Amino acid sequence: MSEKDAELLRSHLNIALRGLSQARIRDFGGYAVGKRRKLHVVEPMARDVAAFLCRYMNAKANGQPATVEGVANAIASALRNVSDETAYKLTARDYNTWTDLCEAVATFLERCMEFHGKPYDGSLTALSESNGWKMWEMIQSGEQPKGRWRHSWAEKPGDDFTGLYGNACMGRIFKIDLPGYADRWFWLAAADGDQRRGWPAAGYEASAKSAACRVERIYFALLAGKSKTGS
């Protein structure tokens, strides 16, 4: 695996792991070191991370294409190796602990699989459907975010923002500092599993404003109990 692919793997893992819901992180970490941990959440956590990872990278195991399920199983194995102390630190969103976790999971994956970035056609328009949306689902040029967007990590300001509507977290938007990704803003919607009603959990847009609007569209649709249609 090339140095660029290794860096890309870590970037995507960092995004996906940090995008896990606080409820799942609390179940995974417990309410004190080694106390009240609910390890049944490891599998759904691993599935979410694997789905995000496989959206942007190709995975191979023993020279053959790996499935999302195969990648999820490997991630779940890595997460089960996390110590009680580390798991509990994750609940406080400790920056260094999250960085160490990302590196540990990446190293584990590299031992059993190869990852390569997927080719990108250079288009972000819904006409090409390269970012998963139809023409009628495009973010309009005059559309503006309604919520409050702030830096996700106060100790490390940058191109990473969390959207709030009142006290509720709607999701995150961020950029990856890698060649070929400069014109993409990734987004994560704050909804788990069955709660998504067919809406995607992650994707990308051409600008921070568009990514924020995409998160808000999904958030308000879920709030109103609307499912994704027309796909």
PDB file of N, CA, C and O in Angstrom, residues 107-158:
ATOM      1  N   THR A 107      -3.564   0.413  11.756  1.00  0.00           N
ATOM      2  CA  THR A 107      -2.473  -0.564  11.789  1.00  0.00           C
ATOM      3  C   THR A 107      -3.024  -1.983  11.758  1.00  0.00           C
ATOM      4  O   THR A 107      -2.491  -2.859  11.063  1.00  0.00           O
ATOM      5  N   PHE A 108      -4.100  -2.220  12.493  1.00  0.00           N
ATOM      6  CA  PHE A 108      -4.731  -3.546  12.506  1.00  0.00           C
ATOM      7  C   PHE A 108      -5.242  -3.905  11.110  1.00  0.00           C
ATOM      8  O   PHE A 108      -5.035  -5.028  10.633  1.00  0.00           O
ATOM      9  N   LEU A 109      -5.909  -2.960  10.447  1.00  0.00           N
ATOM     10  CA  LEU A 109      -6.452  -3.211   9.111  1.00  0.00           C
ATOM     11  C   LEU A 109      -5.349  -3.484   8.100  1.00  0.00           C
ATOM     12  O   LEU A 109      -5.498  -4.347   7.223  1.00  0.00           O
ATOM     13  N   GLU A 110      -4.242  -2.762   8.235  1.00  0.00           N
ATOM     14  CA  GLU A 110      -3.139  -2.930   7.282  1.00  0.00           C
ATOM     15  C   GLU A 110      -2.487  -4.309   7.382  1.00  0.00           C
ATOM     16  O   GLU A 110      -1.859  -4.765   6.429  1.00  0.00           O
ATOM     17  N   ARG A 111      -2.652  -4.954   8.521  1.00  0.00           N
ATOM     18  CA  ARG A 111      -2.078  -6.290   8.689  1.00  0.00           C
ATOM     19  C   ARG A 111      -2.858  -7.355   7.915  1.00  0.00           C
ATOM     20  O   ARG A 111      -2.313  -8.408   7.594  1.00  0.00           O
ATOM     21  N   CYS A 112      -4.139  -7.087   7.642  1.00  0.00           N
ATOM     22  CA  CYS A 112      -4.958  -8.112   6.992  1.00  0.00           C
ATOM     23  C   CYS A 112      -5.559  -7.677   5.660  1.00  0.00           C
ATOM     24  O   CYS A 112      -6.153  -8.512   4.967  1.00  0.00           O
ATOM     25  N   MET A 113      -5.392  -6.412   5.291  1.00  0.00           N
ATOM     26  CA  MET A 113      -5.994  -5.929   4.049  1.00  0.00           C
ATOM     27  C   MET A 113      -5.135  -4.857   3.392  1.00  0.00           C
ATOM     28  O   MET A 113      -4.236  -4.293   4.020  1.00  0.00           O
ATOM     29  N   GLU A 114      -5.438  -4.597   2.133  1.00  0.00           N
ATOM     30  CA  GLU A 114      -4.840  -3.479   1.414  1.00  0.00           C
ATOM     31  C   GLU A 114      -5.946  -2.506   1.039  1.00  0.00           C
ATOM     32  O   GLU A 114      -7.046  -2.928   0.666  1.00  0.00           O
ATOM     33  N   PHE A 115      -5.648  -1.216   1.150  1.00  0.00           N
ATOM     34  CA  PHE A 115      -6.635  -0.197   0.816  1.00  0.00           C
ATOM     35  C   PHE A 115      -6.056   0.762  -0.221  1.00  0.00           C
ATOM     36  O   PHE A 115      -4.898   1.168  -0.130  1.00  0.00           O
ATOM     37  N   HIS A 116      -6.901   1.103  -1.203  1.00  0.00           N
ATOM     38  CA  HIS A 116      -6.496   2.030  -2.248  1.00  0.00           C
ATOM     39  C   HIS A 116      -7.633   3.016  -2.504  1.00  0.00           C
ATOM     40  O   HIS A 116      -8.804   2.615  -2.557  1.00  0.00           O
ATOM     41  N   GLY A 117      -7.281   4.284  -2.640  1.00  0.00           N
ATOM     42  CA  GLY A 117      -8.289   5.304  -2.891  1.00  0.00           C
ATOM     43  C   GLY A 117      -9.001   5.071  -4.210  1.00  0.00           C
ATOM     44  O   GLY A 117      -8.387   4.686  -5.204  1.00  0.00           O
ATOM     45  N   LYS A 118     -10.309   5.287  -4.231  1.00  0.00           N
ATOM     46  CA  LYS A 118     -11.079   5.115  -5.457  1.00  0.00           C
ATOM     47  C   LYS A 118     -10.827   6.291  -6.395  1.00  0.00           C
ATOM     48  O   LYS A 118     -10.617   7.420  -5.951  1.00  0.00           O
ATOM     49  N   PRO A 119     -10.841   6.052  -7.700  1.00  0.00           N
ATOM     50  CA  PRO A 119     -10.656   7.149  -8.654  1.00  0.00           C
ATOM     51  C   PRO A 119     -11.804   8.139  -8.563  1.00  0.00           C
ATOM     52  O   PRO A 119     -12.939   7.766  -8.253  1.00  0.00           O
ATOM     53  N   TYR A 120     -11.531   9.378  -8.844  1.00  0.00           N
ATOM     54  CA  TYR A 120     -12.504  10.465  -8.738  1.00  0.00           C
ATOM     55  C   TYR A 120     -12.634  11.130 -10.101  1.00  0.00           C
ATOM     56  O   TYR A 120     -11.636  11.456 -10.735  1.00  0.00           O
ATOM     57  N   ASP A 121     -13.873  11.311 -10.572  1.00  0.00           N
ATOM     58  CA  ASP A 121     -14.075  11.824 -11.934  1.00  0.00           C
ATOM     59  C   ASP A 121     -13.998  13.336 -12.036  1.00  0.00           C
ATOM     60  O   ASP A 121     -14.174  13.904 -13.119  1.00  0.00           O
ATOM     61  N   GLY A 122     -13.769  14.030 -10.926  1.00  0.00           N
ATOM     62  CA  GLY A 122     -13.607  15.479 -10.958  1.00  0.00           C
ATOM     63  C   GLY A 122     -14.904  16.265 -10.920  1.00  0.00           C
ATOM     64  O   GLY A 122     -14.875  17.487 -10.882  1.00  0.00           O
ATOM     65  N   SER A 123     -16.037  15.592 -10.914  1.00  0.00           N
ATOM     66  CA  SER A 123     -17.315  16.281 -10.945  1.00  0.00           C
ATOM     67  C   SER A 123     -18.028  16.174  -9.609  1.00  0.00           C
ATOM     68  O   SER A 123     -18.072  15.119  -9.005  1.00  0.00           O
ATOM     69  N   LEU A 124     -18.605  17.295  -9.196  1.00  0.00           N
ATOM     70  CA  LEU A 124     -19.374  17.287  -7.950  1.00  0.00           C
ATOM     71  C   LEU A 124     -20.842  17.595  -8.201  1.00  0.00           C
ATOM     72  O   LEU A 124     -21.591  17.819  -7.276  1.00  0.00           O
ATOM     73  N   THR A 125     -21.257  17.635  -9.450  1.00  0.00           N
ATOM     74  CA  THR A 125     -22.639  17.992  -9.745  1.00  0.00           C
ATOM     75  C   THR A 125     -23.547  16.789  -9.625  1.00  0.00           C
ATOM     76  O   THR A 125     -23.162  15.660  -9.872  1.00  0.00           O
ATOM     77  N   ALA A 126     -24.807  17.053  -9.287  1.00  0.00           N
ATOM     78  CA  ALA A 126     -25.772  15.965  -9.194  1.00  0.00           C
ATOM     79  C   ALA A 126     -26.113  15.427 -10.576  1.00  0.00           C
ATOM     80  O   ALA A 126     -26.661  14.342 -10.703  1.00  0.00           O
ATOM     81  N   LEU A 127     -25.806  16.195 -11.635  1.00  0.00           N
ATOM     82  CA  LEU A 127     -26.063  15.705 -12.986  1.00  0.00           C
ATOM     83  C   LEU A 127     -25.264  14.442 -13.261  1.00  0.00           C
ATOM     84  O   LEU A 127     -25.730  13.517 -13.922  1.00  0.00           O
ATOM     85  N   SER A 128     -24.025  14.402 -12.780  1.00  0.00           N
ATOM     86  CA  SER A 128     -23.205  13.211 -12.969  1.00  0.00           C
ATOM     87  C   SER A 128     -23.504  12.162 -11.909  1.00  0.00           C
ATOM     88  O   SER A 128     -23.083  11.022 -12.024  1.00  0.00           O
ATOM     89  N   GLU A 129     -24.242  12.570 -10.864  1.00  0.00           N
ATOM     90  CA  GLU A 129     -24.607  11.696  -9.758  1.00  0.00           C
ATOM     91  C   GLU A 129     -23.379  11.113  -9.054  1.00  0.00           C
ATOM     92  O   GLU A 129     -23.468  10.090  -8.378  1.00  0.00           O
ATOM     93  N   SER A 130     -22.223  11.782  -9.214  1.00  0.00           N
ATOM     94  CA  SER A 130     -21.001  11.256  -8.602  1.00  0.00           C
ATOM     95  C   SER A 130     -21.022  11.380  -7.091  1.00  0.00           C
ATOM     96  O   SER A 130     -20.274  10.695  -6.408  1.00  0.00           O
ATOM     97  N   ASN A 131     -21.849  12.283  -6.564  1.00  0.00           N
ATOM     98  CA  ASN A 131     -21.929  12.374  -5.105  1.00  0.00           C
ATOM     99  C   ASN A 131     -23.260  11.854  -4.579  1.00  0.00           C
ATOM    100  O   ASN A 131     -23.662  12.151  -3.464  1.00  0.00           O
ATOM    101  N   GLY A 132     -23.951  11.065  -5.404  1.00  0.00           N
ATOM    102  CA  GLY A 132     -25.104  10.314  -4.932  1.00  0.00           C
ATOM    103  C   GLY A 132     -26.446  10.999  -4.962  1.00  0.00           C
ATOM    104  O   GLY A 132     -27.433  10.448  -4.468  1.00  0.00           O
ATOM    105  N   TRP A 133     -26.552  12.192  -5.545  1.00  0.00           N
ATOM    106  CA  TRP A 133     -27.830  12.914  -5.558  1.00  0.00           C
ATOM    107  C   TRP A 133     -28.321  13.127  -6.980  1.00  0.00           C
ATOM    108  O   TRP A 133     -27.535  13.301  -7.903  1.00  0.00           O
ATOM    109  N   LYS A 134     -29.626  13.164  -7.146  1.00  0.00           N
ATOM    110  CA  LYS A 134     -30.244  13.435  -8.436  1.00  0.00           C
ATOM    111  C   LYS A 134     -30.325  14.947  -8.663  1.00  0.00           C
ATOM    112  O   LYS A 134     -30.124  15.742  -7.747  1.00  0.00           O
ATOM    113  N   MET A 135     -30.658  15.325  -9.909  1.00  0.00           N
ATOM    114  CA  MET A 135     -30.695  16.741 -10.251  1.00  0.00           C
ATOM    115  C   MET A 135     -31.647  17.528  -9.361  1.00  0.00           C
ATOM    116  O   MET A 135     -31.341  18.628  -8.917  1.00  0.00           O
ATOM    117  N   TRP A 136     -32.826  16.937  -9.075  1.00  0.00           N
ATOM    118  CA  TRP A 136     -33.817  17.657  -8.274  1.00  0.00           C
ATOM    119  C   TRP A 136     -33.452  17.730  -6.791  1.00  0.00           C
ATOM    120  O   TRP A 136     -34.123  18.397  -6.017  1.00  0.00           O
ATOM    121  N   GLU A 137     -32.387  17.022  -6.395  1.00  0.00           N
ATOM    122  CA  GLU A 137     -31.970  17.038  -4.991  1.00  0.00           C
ATOM    123  C   GLU A 137     -30.772  17.963  -4.751  1.00  0.00           C
ATOM    124  O   GLU A 137     -30.254  18.031  -3.645  1.00  0.00           O
ATOM    125  N   MET A 138     -30.343  18.664  -5.786  1.00  0.00           N
ATOM    126  CA  MET A 138     -29.175  19.547  -5.655  1.00  0.00           C
ATOM    127  C   MET A 138     -29.426  20.667  -4.649  1.00  0.00           C
ATOM    128  O   MET A 138     -30.550  21.139  -4.490  1.00  0.00           O
ATOM    129  N   ILE A 139     -28.363  21.096  -3.982  1.00  0.00           N
ATOM    130  CA  ILE A 139     -28.432  22.268  -3.112  1.00  0.00           C
ATOM    131  C   ILE A 139     -28.431  23.501  -3.998  1.00  0.00           C
ATOM    132  O   ILE A 139     -27.551  23.672  -4.854  1.00  0.00           O
ATOM    133  N   GLN A 140     -29.419  24.365  -3.832  1.00  0.00           N
ATOM    134  CA  GLN A 140     -29.536  25.545  -4.681  1.00  0.00           C
ATOM    135  C   GLN A 140     -28.551  26.631  -4.259  1.00  0.00           C
ATOM    136  O   GLN A 140     -28.169  26.733  -3.089  1.00  0.00           O
ATOM    137  N   SER A 141     -28.141  27.454  -5.210  1.00  0.00           N
ATOM    138  CA  SER A 141     -27.090  28.449  -4.959  1.00  0.00           C
ATOM    139  C   SER A 141     -27.464  29.434  -3.862  1.00  0.00           C
ATOM    140  O   SER A 141     -26.609  29.905  -3.118  1.00  0.00           O
ATOM    141  N   GLY A 142     -28.752  29.769  -3.740  1.00  0.00           N
ATOM    142  CA  GLY A 142     -29.151  30.745  -2.732  1.00  0.00           C
ATOM    143  C   GLY A 142     -29.502  30.151  -1.388  1.00  0.00           C
ATOM    144  O   GLY A 142     -29.833  30.876  -0.439  1.00  0.00           O
ATOM    145  N   GLU A 143     -29.418  28.832  -1.258  1.00  0.00           N
ATOM    146  CA  GLU A 143     -29.784  28.163  -0.013  1.00  0.00           C
ATOM    147  C   GLU A 143     -28.747  28.444   1.071  1.00  0.00           C
ATOM    148  O   GLU A 143     -27.540  28.385   0.823  1.00  0.00           O
ATOM    149  N   GLN A 144     -29.215  28.753   2.275  1.00  0.00           N
ATOM    150  CA  GLN A 144     -28.322  29.103   3.383  1.00  0.00           C
ATOM    151  C   GLN A 144     -28.583  28.186   4.585  1.00  0.00           C
ATOM    152  O   GLN A 144     -29.732  27.806   4.837  1.00  0.00           O
ATOM    153  N   PRO A 145     -27.523  27.840   5.337  1.00  0.00           N
ATOM    154  CA  PRO A 145     -27.720  27.038   6.554  1.00  0.00           C
ATOM    155  C   PRO A 145     -28.576  27.780   7.567  1.00  0.00           C
ATOM    156  O   PRO A 145     -28.504  29.002   7.678  1.00  0.00           O
ATOM    157  N   LYS A 146     -29.384  27.042   8.299  1.00  0.00           N
ATOM    158  CA  LYS A 146     -30.263  27.642   9.305  1.00  0.00           C
ATOM    159  C   LYS A 146     -29.710  27.491  10.728  1.00  0.00           C
ATOM    160  O   LYS A 146     -30.092  28.220  11.625  1.00  0.00           O
ATOM    161  N   GLY A 147     -28.844  26.514  10.916  1.00  0.00           N
ATOM    162  CA  GLY A 147     -28.325  26.233  12.249  1.00  0.00           C
ATOM    163  C   GLY A 147     -27.073  27.019  12.593  1.00  0.00           C
ATOM    164  O   GLY A 147     -26.668  27.939  11.880  1.00  0.00           O
ATOM    165  N   ARG A 148     -26.471  26.651  13.694  1.00  0.00           N
ATOM    166  CA  ARG A 148     -25.237  27.296  14.161  1.00  0.00           C
ATOM    167  C   ARG A 148     -24.092  26.303  13.965  1.00  0.00           C
ATOM    168  O   ARG A 148     -24.128  25.191  14.475  1.00  0.00           O
ATOM    169  N   TRP A 149     -23.067  26.712  13.215  1.00  0.00           N
ATOM    170  CA  TRP A 149     -21.940  25.838  12.903  1.00  0.00           C
ATOM    171  C   TRP A 149     -20.685  26.356  13.596  1.00  0.00           C
ATOM    172  O   TRP A 149     -20.336  27.516  13.469  1.00  0.00           O
ATOM    173  N   ARG A 150     -20.024  25.469  14.353  1.00  0.00           N
ATOM    174  CA  ARG A 150     -18.840  25.862  15.110  1.00  0.00           C
ATOM    175  C   ARG A 150     -17.744  24.811  14.902  1.00  0.00           C
ATOM    176  O   ARG A 150     -18.003  23.704  14.440  1.00  0.00           O
ATOM    177  N   HIS A 151     -16.505  25.180  15.258  1.00  0.00           N
ATOM    178  CA  HIS A 151     -15.390  24.248  15.124  1.00  0.00           C
ATOM    179  C   HIS A 151     -15.645  22.997  15.962  1.00  0.00           C
ATOM    180  O   HIS A 151     -16.041  23.081  17.126  1.00  0.00           O
ATOM    181  N   SER A 152     -15.412  21.828  15.363  1.00  0.00           N
ATOM    182  CA  SER A 152     -15.662  20.570  16.067  1.00  0.00           C
ATOM    183  C   SER A 152     -14.676  20.341  17.193  1.00  0.00           C
ATOM    184  O   SER A 152     -15.007  19.744  18.219  1.00  0.00           O
ATOM    185  N   TRP A 153     -13.445  20.792  16.999  1.00  0.00           N
ATOM    186  CA  TRP A 153     -12.392  20.545  17.976  1.00  0.00           C
ATOM    187  C   TRP A 153     -11.788  21.892  18.381  1.00  0.00           C
ATOM    188  O   TRP A 153     -10.990  22.470  17.661  1.00  0.00           O
ATOM    189  N   ALA A 154     -12.221  22.392  19.537  1.00  0.00           N
ATOM    190  CA  ALA A 154     -11.796  23.727  19.983  1.00  0.00           C
ATOM    191  C   ALA A 154     -10.288  23.829  20.092  1.00  0.00           C
ATOM    192  O   ALA A 154      -9.706  24.902  19.868  1.00  0.00           O
ATOM    193  N   GLU A 155      -9.634  22.695  20.428  1.00  0.00           N
ATOM    194  CA  GLU A 155      -8.184  22.731  20.598  1.00  0.00           C
ATOM    195  C   GLU A 155      -7.444  22.677  19.267  1.00  0.00           C
ATOM    196  O   GLU A 155      -6.234  22.867  19.214  1.00  0.00           O
ATOM    197  N   LYS A 156      -8.194  22.432  18.168  1.00  0.00           N
ATOM    198  CA  LYS A 156      -7.560  22.347  16.862  1.00  0.00           C
ATOM    199  C   LYS A 156      -8.494  22.916  15.790  1.00  0.00           C
ATOM    200  O   LYS A 156      -9.060  22.189  14.989  1.00  0.00           O
ATOM    201  N   PRO A 157      -8.638  24.272  15.757  1.00  0.00           N
ATOM    202  CA  PRO A 157      -9.526  24.891  14.769  1.00  0.00           C
ATOM    203  C   PRO A 157      -9.045  24.587  13.349  1.00  0.00           C
ATOM    204  O   PRO A 157      -7.862  24.448  13.087  1.00  0.00           O
ATOM    205  N   GLY A 158      -9.969  24.495  12.443  1.00  0.00           N
ATOM    206  CA  GLY A 158      -9.627  24.218  11.052  1.00  0.00           C
ATOM    207  C   GLY A 158     -10.884  23.976  10.249  1.00  0.00           C
ATOM    208  O   GLY A 158     -11.971  24.447  10.608  1.00  0.00           O
TER     209      GLY A 158
END
